[in-house]
């Protein structure tokens, strides 16, 4: 029997239930639903709607239903449309008359919105923590990298040498923005919808402020229509997660490229690589590739929910049930990806010799040569033209750049020191740049950022 069976003259069609039921996936809201229901019944007690004995019976029954669900002995019935229905049905079995008071002043509309917020609050804190763990590994690898350097690329063409630490930290800072975004989403979603009812509150003297406090939420909803129809927090969470996915994808792409024989900048650990079923010699960067691949799926989850929300009239519509699977999938997939990418990175070995060899090409010193002229009073545009011509000449006549420099009236042998391995990097002293001194400061500032983010996150971890 469904909760609403008495209204109908016929039992629900099986295929209708198969289409509309959400139990198969919203089971994972069980603990959050119990938490929301416990706060709700405490509110009913404060409002004088249930007495102390009934409150205790309700809390005991909710606790027991929750325990049964957690241990897997909970017996679902055919009428259990969703986890909320199933728990209420069980509470009524366990607590009789008191159980029949559980849903007083409440609708599944405010109930489900509450449970999903509580669930998202816990899960986003866990995701943010996994991002932090990856960042700590990036920080460690950056410290281990010392003064090693590699070519920095624009347009995938060698541009200027950068320190390996600087390269790694670039990904670390993108992840820092992800943590910041997740924290902002957590702040915004920390609002209790309980007391909004189906859409228009209740004629009973409910106490939504106190219920919000019971839930440890910052405040209650301001508008009951908005409370039951708002899924902004789902869309925001999905965006935050999609962007984490995109950052992992971009890091993954570089590891795919850097681990090719052609680049040879990084060797992935065997435990974090896969083989080929046919080609015995293969060792493949599947973690990095799947991180890249999963990003598409994470973007899809975001676009799916935005599309569901678009054009929905106030207030609750059953379409909103489509918020859950994308959110659950996104949380699962990004968590797996974060852990796997952390493992891959932690065990990866950089071939700094190969990196440096690639970065030591004299062409990568071109802008330093131009800036060397600037230091001697030449306008940059003229200096750029001079070096550009020398580069072209070197390539066309197959003469080493060093030879041309030495013979050039504006340069001479003094400028040759700029072509010495690693020398251009040491000249790069601008703040936030890749020079060793600037990177040492950056490493400290990154460490401080991780420390303060961990502190900000602690508030949300339970
Ligand atoms: N399973 C539903 C959901 O996830 C619960 C709310 C159903 N409410 C309703 N009025 N039919 O949205």
mmCIF file of N, CA and C and ligand atoms in Angstrom, residues 22 26 81-82 84 107-109 112 231 316-318 320-321 323-324, ligand 1:
data_model
loop_
_atom_site.group_PDB
_atom_site.id
_atom_site.type_symbol
_atom_site.label_atom_id
_atom_site.label_comp_id
_atom_site.label_asym_id
_atom_site.label_seq_id
_atom_site.Cartn_x
_atom_site.Cartn_y
_atom_site.Cartn_z
ATOM 1 N N UNK A 22 11.620 5.711 -6.912
ATOM 2 C CA UNK A 22 13.027 6.133 -6.874
ATOM 3 C C UNK A 22 13.825 5.365 -5.830
ATOM 4 N N UNK A 26 17.438 6.198 -4.377
ATOM 5 C CA UNK A 26 17.485 7.147 -3.251
ATOM 6 C C UNK A 26 17.681 6.458 -1.899
ATOM 7 N N UNK A 81 7.688 3.504 -2.327
ATOM 8 C CA UNK A 81 8.035 4.242 -3.546
ATOM 9 C C UNK A 81 9.442 4.790 -3.520
ATOM 10 N N UNK A 82 9.804 5.262 -2.355
ATOM 11 C CA UNK A 82 11.126 5.852 -2.201
ATOM 12 C C UNK A 82 11.585 5.627 -0.770
ATOM 13 N N UNK A 84 11.958 7.607 1.632
ATOM 14 C CA UNK A 84 11.191 8.377 2.629
ATOM 15 C C UNK A 84 9.925 7.623 3.018
ATOM 16 N N UNK A 107 5.786 17.377 4.269
ATOM 17 C CA UNK A 107 5.517 16.755 2.980
ATOM 18 C C UNK A 107 6.802 16.070 2.548
ATOM 19 N N UNK A 108 6.669 15.151 1.607
ATOM 20 C CA UNK A 108 7.913 14.606 1.075
ATOM 21 C C UNK A 108 8.696 15.693 0.337
ATOM 22 N N UNK A 109 7.985 16.762 -0.032
ATOM 23 C CA UNK A 109 8.671 17.816 -0.781
ATOM 24 C C UNK A 109 9.717 18.554 0.059
ATOM 25 N N UNK A 112 12.370 15.618 1.246
ATOM 26 C CA UNK A 112 13.402 15.167 0.315
ATOM 27 C C UNK A 112 14.434 16.277 0.080
ATOM 28 N N UNK A 231 16.738 23.682 -6.364
ATOM 29 C CA UNK A 231 17.804 22.677 -6.499
ATOM 30 C C UNK A 231 19.095 23.347 -6.973
ATOM 31 N N UNK A 316 7.150 22.301 -6.208
ATOM 32 C CA UNK A 316 7.674 20.960 -6.443
ATOM 33 C C UNK A 316 7.028 20.355 -7.685
ATOM 34 N N UNK A 317 7.842 19.711 -8.487
ATOM 35 C CA UNK A 317 7.358 18.883 -9.610
ATOM 36 C C UNK A 317 8.159 17.605 -9.574
ATOM 37 N N UNK A 318 7.533 16.541 -10.017
ATOM 38 C CA UNK A 318 8.209 15.254 -9.904
ATOM 39 C C UNK A 318 9.499 15.198 -10.717
ATOM 40 N N UNK A 320 11.825 16.900 -10.357
ATOM 41 C CA UNK A 320 12.943 17.154 -9.433
ATOM 42 C C UNK A 320 13.571 15.871 -8.911
ATOM 43 N N UNK A 321 12.834 14.787 -9.007
ATOM 44 C CA UNK A 321 13.402 13.497 -8.599
ATOM 45 C C UNK A 321 14.626 13.144 -9.451
ATOM 46 N N UNK A 323 17.064 14.852 -9.902
ATOM 47 C CA UNK A 323 18.273 15.511 -9.393
ATOM 48 C C UNK A 323 19.268 14.521 -8.799
ATOM 49 N N UNK A 324 18.736 13.346 -8.394
ATOM 50 C CA UNK A 324 19.562 12.494 -7.517
ATOM 51 C C UNK A 324 20.621 11.689 -8.238
HETATM 52 N N1 LIG B 1 11.068 10.564 -4.441
HETATM 53 C C1 LIG B 1 10.562 11.891 -4.584
HETATM 54 C C2 LIG B 1 11.694 12.843 -5.020
HETATM 55 O O1 LIG B 1 12.784 12.423 -5.011
HETATM 56 C C3 LIG B 1 10.000 12.332 -3.302
HETATM 57 C C4 LIG B 1 8.990 13.421 -3.399
HETATM 58 C C5 LIG B 1 7.714 12.948 -3.946
HETATM 59 N N2 LIG B 1 6.733 13.946 -3.749
HETATM 60 C C6 LIG B 1 5.585 13.957 -4.388
HETATM 61 N N3 LIG B 1 4.771 14.918 -4.143
HETATM 62 N N4 LIG B 1 5.245 13.038 -5.251
HETATM 63 O O2 LIG B 1 11.497 13.958 -5.391
#
